[in-house]
Amino acid sequence: MLDYDEEAERYDASRGGEPRADAAARAVLGLLPPDIRDLLDVGCGTGIVTRRIAGRRPGLRVTGVDLAAGMARRAAARLPGAVVRADSRRLPFPDARFDAVTSVWLLHLAPSAEDARAAVAECARVLRPGGVYVTTVDKGASHNVGSDIDAVLASRPRGPVRDAEDAVAGYAAEAGLVPAGRDRFRGRGQGRSPRRTIADLRRGWFMTLPPGDPLAEDFAARLAALPDQDRPRPDPVFTLRAFRRPAGT
């Protein structure tokens, strides 16, 4: 698994930068009521999406939370005084504190199903009645765009999926939330090329293919044999789910 303290330095550039962040922010805001005033972005990373959310909704107060120190430092530079270093499973905020909570590209990183459940429960806990929680689901599947790269990677060992849509919906229901919408958006600038995929493979992007493992090198060799080594394949398309805390709960 990637070390997100180390990854902070290249995170934005390796994941579509501002175009992807803008696409994510637009989609998230499209699922949120227009009158929200306080939003918490859990797992805010470098703050690149968080800042876009704040900038697109005048008067919206946005707070970011991330556990990785390197990520939190970068987010704090973008959102001075509005970023807290904390664990998504133990948020340092009182009950019913925010009108909206978001977690973009977070739940797939949970070490276990219980950790994913705990993160969703915490996001629900800090929501006010009538508030909305928006999260990405099925992130891993979003990257399968039917390309020749995907055909090579199809036989790789599979790890557990922590952000499966049905599972996340179940966690939300357990936490007292009800469905409130669904949307998809394109991860602009994230189309993989074979050469980039090999580089990602060798720095730990694929959790079931540790860098240096003979199996990882076998996949690297197969990727290196593909044509157009530097041509990006189609961008991934990500899925968002929204859930609402019913008024009076």
mmCIF file of C-alpha atoms in Angstrom:
data_model
loop_
_atom_site.group_PDB
_atom_site.id
_atom_site.type_symbol
_atom_site.label_atom_id
_atom_site.label_comp_id
_atom_site.label_asym_id
_atom_site.label_seq_id
_atom_site.Cartn_x
_atom_site.Cartn_y
_atom_site.Cartn_z
ATOM 1 C CA MET A 1 0.000 0.000 0.000
ATOM 2 C CA LEU A 2 1.211 3.508 -0.757
ATOM 3 C CA ASP A 3 2.710 5.657 2.003
ATOM 4 C CA TYR A 4 0.529 8.750 1.797
ATOM 5 C CA ASP A 5 3.031 10.911 3.671
ATOM 6 C CA GLU A 6 5.522 10.210 0.881
ATOM 7 C CA GLU A 7 2.814 10.298 -1.790
ATOM 8 C CA ALA A 8 1.775 13.846 -0.855
ATOM 9 C CA GLU A 9 4.589 15.373 -2.903
ATOM 10 C CA ARG A 10 3.351 13.925 -6.194
ATOM 11 C CA TYR A 11 -0.262 13.143 -5.379
ATOM 12 C CA ASP A 12 -1.937 15.906 -7.383
ATOM 13 C CA ALA A 13 0.269 15.642 -10.462
ATOM 14 C CA SER A 14 -0.160 11.863 -10.651
ATOM 15 C CA ARG A 15 -3.950 11.979 -10.353
ATOM 16 C CA GLY A 16 -5.218 14.476 -12.874
ATOM 17 C CA GLY A 17 -4.460 17.685 -10.970
ATOM 18 C CA GLU A 18 -6.915 20.573 -11.090
ATOM 19 C CA PRO A 19 -9.120 19.235 -13.934
ATOM 20 C CA ARG A 20 -9.912 16.081 -11.975
ATOM 21 C CA ALA A 21 -10.407 18.075 -8.772
ATOM 22 C CA ASP A 22 -12.849 20.404 -10.513
ATOM 23 C CA ALA A 23 -14.844 17.483 -11.923
ATOM 24 C CA ALA A 24 -15.058 15.901 -8.454
ATOM 25 C CA ALA A 25 -16.067 19.154 -6.743
ATOM 26 C CA ARG A 26 -18.807 19.854 -9.295
ATOM 27 C CA ALA A 27 -20.256 16.364 -8.905
ATOM 28 C CA VAL A 28 -20.146 16.466 -5.100
ATOM 29 C CA LEU A 29 -21.840 19.870 -4.945
ATOM 30 C CA GLY A 30 -24.513 18.635 -7.335
ATOM 31 C CA LEU A 31 -25.632 16.161 -4.657
ATOM 32 C CA LEU A 32 -25.674 18.690 -1.805
ATOM 33 C CA PRO A 33 -28.517 21.054 -0.884
ATOM 34 C CA PRO A 34 -27.899 24.684 -1.915
ATOM 35 C CA ASP A 35 -28.400 26.079 1.585
ATOM 36 C CA ILE A 36 -25.665 24.208 3.497
ATOM 37 C CA ARG A 37 -23.293 26.377 5.523
ATOM 38 C CA ASP A 38 -20.811 23.985 7.195
ATOM 39 C CA LEU A 39 -19.145 21.102 5.365
ATOM 40 C CA LEU A 40 -16.590 18.553 6.569
ATOM 41 C CA ASP A 41 -14.357 16.851 3.998
ATOM 42 C CA VAL A 42 -13.051 13.624 5.534
ATOM 43 C CA GLY A 43 -9.872 12.256 3.987
ATOM 44 C CA CYS A 44 -9.275 15.596 2.288
ATOM 45 C CA GLY A 45 -5.778 14.618 1.105
ATOM 46 C CA THR A 46 -3.918 17.607 -0.305
ATOM 47 C CA GLY A 47 -7.074 19.723 -0.185
ATOM 48 C CA ILE A 48 -7.203 20.090 -3.956
ATOM 49 C CA VAL A 49 -10.857 18.987 -4.129
ATOM 50 C CA THR A 50 -11.754 20.597 -0.796
ATOM 51 C CA ARG A 51 -10.608 24.012 -2.010
ATOM 52 C CA ARG A 52 -12.642 23.611 -5.187
ATOM 53 C CA ILE A 53 -15.750 22.763 -3.163
ATOM 54 C CA ALA A 54 -15.254 25.864 -1.017
ATOM 55 C CA GLY A 55 -14.590 28.080 -4.019
ATOM 56 C CA ARG A 56 -17.698 26.998 -5.895
ATOM 57 C CA ARG A 57 -20.164 27.699 -3.071
ATOM 58 C CA PRO A 58 -19.777 31.266 -1.696
ATOM 59 C CA GLY A 59 -20.415 31.478 2.037
ATOM 60 C CA LEU A 60 -19.760 27.782 2.609
ATOM 61 C CA ARG A 61 -17.440 27.067 5.555
ATOM 62 C CA VAL A 62 -15.330 24.017 4.771
ATOM 63 C CA THR A 63 -13.193 21.973 7.187
ATOM 64 C CA GLY A 64 -10.779 19.300 5.994
ATOM 65 C CA VAL A 65 -9.580 16.229 7.892
ATOM 66 C CA ASP A 66 -6.762 13.858 6.968
ATOM 67 C CA LEU A 67 -4.676 11.368 8.934
ATOM 68 C CA ALA A 68 -1.470 11.569 6.866
ATOM 69 C CA ALA A 69 0.735 14.409 8.072
ATOM 70 C CA GLY A 70 2.130 15.136 4.599
ATOM 71 C CA MET A 71 -1.336 15.376 3.090
ATOM 72 C CA ALA A 72 -2.659 17.545 5.929
ATOM 73 C CA ARG A 73 0.248 19.997 5.531
ATOM 74 C CA ARG A 74 -0.495 20.466 1.849
ATOM 75 C CA ALA A 75 -4.205 20.864 2.533
ATOM 76 C CA ALA A 76 -3.509 23.445 5.246
ATOM 77 C CA ALA A 77 -1.521 25.521 2.742
ATOM 78 C CA ARG A 78 -4.601 25.620 0.514
ATOM 79 C CA LEU A 79 -7.101 26.131 3.347
ATOM 80 C CA PRO A 80 -5.285 27.979 6.166
ATOM 81 C CA GLY A 81 -6.828 27.360 9.580
ATOM 82 C CA ALA A 82 -9.394 24.936 8.216
ATOM 83 C CA VAL A 83 -7.572 21.579 8.261
ATOM 84 C CA VAL A 84 -7.350 19.107 11.147
ATOM 85 C CA ARG A 85 -5.172 16.014 11.326
ATOM 86 C CA ALA A 86 -7.419 13.220 12.559
ATOM 87 C CA ASP A 87 -8.570 9.647 11.986
ATOM 88 C CA SER A 88 -11.798 9.214 10.007
ATOM 89 C CA ARG A 89 -12.865 6.523 12.490
ATOM 90 C CA ARG A 90 -12.634 8.936 15.429
ATOM 91 C CA LEU A 91 -13.543 12.415 14.263
ATOM 92 C CA PRO A 92 -12.769 15.183 16.797
ATOM 93 C CA PHE A 93 -16.116 16.942 16.418
ATOM 94 C CA PRO A 94 -19.345 16.887 18.436
ATOM 95 C CA ASP A 95 -22.507 15.171 17.263
ATOM 96 C CA ALA A 96 -24.586 16.981 14.624
ATOM 97 C CA ARG A 97 -21.874 19.567 13.900
ATOM 98 C CA PHE A 98 -22.057 19.812 10.078
ATOM 99 C CA ASP A 99 -24.707 20.350 7.383
ATOM 100 C CA ALA A 100 -22.782 18.099 4.999
ATOM 101 C CA VAL A 101 -19.938 15.592 5.114
ATOM 102 C CA THR A 102 -17.939 14.286 2.169
ATOM 103 C CA SER A 103 -15.383 11.497 1.770
ATOM 104 C CA VAL A 104 -13.942 11.397 -1.738
ATOM 105 C CA TRP A 105 -11.591 8.483 -2.536
ATOM 106 C CA LEU A 106 -11.327 7.441 1.117
ATOM 107 C CA LEU A 107 -13.305 4.304 1.967
ATOM 108 C CA HIS A 108 -11.406 2.038 -0.440
ATOM 109 C CA LEU A 109 -8.314 2.607 1.754
ATOM 110 C CA ALA A 110 -9.939 1.222 4.913
ATOM 111 C CA PRO A 111 -7.848 -1.633 6.389
ATOM 112 C CA SER A 112 -10.962 -3.716 7.061
ATOM 113 C CA ALA A 113 -14.710 -3.743 6.569
ATOM 114 C CA GLU A 114 -15.108 -2.714 10.200
ATOM 115 C CA ASP A 115 -12.886 0.305 9.615
ATOM 116 C CA ALA A 116 -14.992 1.349 6.618
ATOM 117 C CA ARG A 117 -18.150 0.897 8.685
ATOM 118 C CA ALA A 118 -16.658 2.985 11.502
ATOM 119 C CA ALA A 119 -15.729 5.800 9.116
ATOM 120 C CA VAL A 120 -19.251 5.936 7.670
ATOM 121 C CA ALA A 121 -20.723 5.857 11.180
ATOM 122 C CA GLU A 122 -18.543 8.801 12.225
ATOM 123 C CA CYS A 123 -19.519 10.791 9.142
ATOM 124 C CA ALA A 124 -23.167 10.139 10.031
ATOM 125 C CA ARG A 125 -22.638 11.038 13.687
ATOM 126 C CA VAL A 126 -21.373 14.546 12.940
ATOM 127 C CA LEU A 127 -24.225 15.264 10.495
ATOM 128 C CA ARG A 128 -27.078 17.510 11.581
ATOM 129 C CA PRO A 129 -30.644 16.291 11.029
ATOM 130 C CA GLY A 130 -31.419 16.902 7.371
ATOM 131 C CA GLY A 131 -27.698 16.859 6.544
ATOM 132 C CA VAL A 132 -26.216 14.966 3.604
ATOM 133 C CA TYR A 133 -23.218 12.641 3.380
ATOM 134 C CA VAL A 134 -21.582 12.154 -0.040
ATOM 135 C CA THR A 135 -18.925 9.516 -0.727
ATOM 136 C CA THR A 136 -17.252 7.740 -3.622
ATOM 137 C CA VAL A 137 -17.875 4.006 -3.979
ATOM 138 C CA ASP A 138 -16.330 1.190 -6.026
ATOM 139 C CA LYS A 139 -13.175 3.187 -6.763
ATOM 140 C CA GLY A 140 -11.140 0.214 -7.946
ATOM 141 C CA ALA A 141 -13.755 -0.798 -10.514
ATOM 142 C CA SER A 142 -13.862 2.774 -11.824
ATOM 143 C CA HIS A 143 -10.366 2.350 -13.256
ATOM 144 C CA ASN A 144 -11.395 -0.630 -15.396
ATOM 145 C CA VAL A 145 -12.242 1.090 -18.670
ATOM 146 C CA GLY A 146 -11.968 -1.962 -20.925
ATOM 147 C CA SER A 147 -8.516 -1.103 -22.239
ATOM 148 C CA ASP A 148 -5.626 -3.370 -23.190
ATOM 149 C CA ILE A 149 -4.055 -2.434 -19.845
ATOM 150 C CA ASP A 150 -7.132 -3.745 -18.054
ATOM 151 C CA ALA A 151 -6.941 -6.965 -20.073
ATOM 152 C CA VAL A 152 -3.366 -7.516 -18.842
ATOM 153 C CA LEU A 153 -4.257 -6.718 -15.237
ATOM 154 C CA ALA A 154 -7.440 -8.798 -15.202
ATOM 155 C CA SER A 155 -5.639 -11.903 -13.912
ATOM 156 C CA ARG A 156 -3.874 -10.188 -11.021
ATOM 157 C CA PRO A 157 -4.737 -11.266 -7.452
ATOM 158 C CA ARG A 158 -7.684 -9.343 -6.056
ATOM 159 C CA GLY A 159 -7.833 -7.827 -2.600
ATOM 160 C CA PRO A 160 -10.974 -7.126 -0.567
ATOM 161 C CA VAL A 161 -13.147 -4.226 -1.760
ATOM 162 C CA ARG A 162 -13.864 -1.942 1.193
ATOM 163 C CA ASP A 163 -16.001 0.600 -0.666
ATOM 164 C CA ALA A 164 -18.401 -1.679 -2.551
ATOM 165 C CA GLU A 165 -21.554 0.317 -3.227
ATOM 166 C CA ASP A 166 -23.939 -2.143 -1.579
ATOM 167 C CA ALA A 167 -21.719 -2.421 1.499
ATOM 168 C CA VAL A 168 -21.440 1.356 1.881
ATOM 169 C CA ALA A 169 -25.205 1.708 1.517
ATOM 170 C CA GLY A 170 -25.568 -0.886 4.266
ATOM 171 C CA TYR A 171 -23.190 0.964 6.575
ATOM 172 C CA ALA A 172 -25.101 4.193 5.948
ATOM 173 C CA ALA A 173 -28.406 2.514 6.774
ATOM 174 C CA GLU A 174 -26.950 1.106 10.001
ATOM 175 C CA ALA A 175 -25.935 4.666 10.911
ATOM 176 C CA GLY A 176 -29.466 5.964 10.374
ATOM 177 C CA LEU A 177 -28.989 7.486 6.923
ATOM 178 C CA VAL A 178 -31.299 7.125 3.926
ATOM 179 C CA PRO A 179 -30.419 7.243 0.195
ATOM 180 C CA ALA A 180 -30.380 10.768 -1.243
ATOM 181 C CA GLY A 181 -28.886 10.513 -4.727
ATOM 182 C CA ARG A 182 -26.253 9.074 -7.014
ATOM 183 C CA ASP A 183 -24.008 10.522 -9.703
ATOM 184 C CA ARG A 184 -20.918 9.738 -11.767
ATOM 185 C CA PHE A 185 -18.047 11.905 -12.995
ATOM 186 C CA ARG A 186 -15.008 11.449 -15.192
ATOM 187 C CA GLY A 187 -11.552 11.488 -13.596
ATOM 188 C CA ARG A 188 -10.137 13.909 -16.119
ATOM 189 C CA GLY A 189 -6.435 13.450 -16.842
ATOM 190 C CA GLN A 190 -6.290 10.041 -15.146
ATOM 191 C CA GLY A 191 -6.225 7.777 -18.184
ATOM 192 C CA ARG A 192 -3.428 5.257 -17.701
ATOM 193 C CA SER A 193 -0.658 4.571 -20.205
ATOM 194 C CA PRO A 194 1.311 1.321 -20.036
ATOM 195 C CA ARG A 195 4.480 3.112 -18.943
ATOM 196 C CA ARG A 196 2.691 5.011 -16.186
ATOM 197 C CA THR A 197 0.987 1.815 -15.016
ATOM 198 C CA ILE A 198 4.366 0.085 -14.737
ATOM 199 C CA ALA A 199 5.686 3.009 -12.663
ATOM 200 C CA ASP A 200 2.620 2.835 -10.396
ATOM 201 C CA LEU A 201 3.047 -0.925 -10.071
ATOM 202 C CA ARG A 202 6.666 -0.542 -8.960
ATOM 203 C CA ARG A 203 5.833 2.016 -6.289
ATOM 204 C CA GLY A 204 3.081 0.022 -4.618
ATOM 205 C CA TRP A 205 -0.113 1.229 -6.262
ATOM 206 C CA PHE A 206 -1.538 -2.307 -6.516
ATOM 207 C CA MET A 207 -1.772 -3.722 -3.006
ATOM 208 C CA THR A 208 -1.753 -7.382 -4.092
ATOM 209 C CA LEU A 209 1.371 -6.876 -6.237
ATOM 210 C CA PRO A 210 4.091 -5.635 -3.841
ATOM 211 C CA PRO A 211 7.039 -3.860 -5.507
ATOM 212 C CA GLY A 212 9.862 -6.286 -6.264
ATOM 213 C CA ASP A 213 7.642 -9.348 -6.090
ATOM 214 C CA PRO A 214 8.298 -11.711 -9.041
ATOM 215 C CA LEU A 215 4.607 -11.666 -9.928
ATOM 216 C CA ALA A 216 4.635 -7.873 -10.042
ATOM 217 C CA GLU A 217 7.609 -7.957 -12.399
ATOM 218 C CA ASP A 218 5.793 -10.470 -14.607
ATOM 219 C CA PHE A 219 2.893 -8.039 -14.960
ATOM 220 C CA ALA A 220 5.344 -5.194 -15.600
ATOM 221 C CA ALA A 221 6.879 -7.173 -18.462
ATOM 222 C CA ARG A 222 3.461 -7.865 -19.961
ATOM 223 C CA LEU A 223 2.549 -4.181 -19.722
ATOM 224 C CA ALA A 224 5.860 -3.234 -21.348
ATOM 225 C CA ALA A 225 4.925 -5.352 -24.365
ATOM 226 C CA LEU A 226 1.800 -3.288 -25.098
ATOM 227 C CA PRO A 227 1.832 -0.778 -27.964
ATOM 228 C CA ASP A 228 1.763 3.007 -27.511
ATOM 229 C CA GLN A 229 3.561 3.002 -24.182
ATOM 230 C CA ASP A 230 2.901 6.684 -23.492
ATOM 231 C CA ARG A 231 -0.633 6.993 -24.856
ATOM 232 C CA PRO A 232 -3.207 7.424 -22.079
ATOM 233 C CA ARG A 233 -6.177 5.103 -22.274
ATOM 234 C CA PRO A 234 -9.682 6.416 -21.416
ATOM 235 C CA ASP A 235 -10.228 8.210 -18.120
ATOM 236 C CA PRO A 236 -11.913 6.361 -15.238
ATOM 237 C CA VAL A 237 -15.487 7.214 -14.324
ATOM 238 C CA PHE A 238 -16.152 7.473 -10.580
ATOM 239 C CA THR A 239 -19.419 6.874 -8.726
ATOM 240 C CA LEU A 240 -20.795 9.030 -5.917
ATOM 241 C CA ARG A 241 -23.548 8.085 -3.455
ATOM 242 C CA ALA A 242 -25.414 10.552 -1.262
ATOM 243 C CA PHE A 243 -27.202 9.733 2.004
ATOM 244 C CA ARG A 244 -29.312 11.988 4.224
ATOM 245 C CA ARG A 245 -29.897 12.042 7.960
ATOM 246 C CA PRO A 246 -33.687 12.349 8.294
ATOM 247 C CA ALA A 247 -34.952 15.463 10.028
ATOM 248 C CA GLY A 248 -35.782 14.858 13.665
ATOM 249 C CA THR A 249 -33.211 12.085 14.188
#
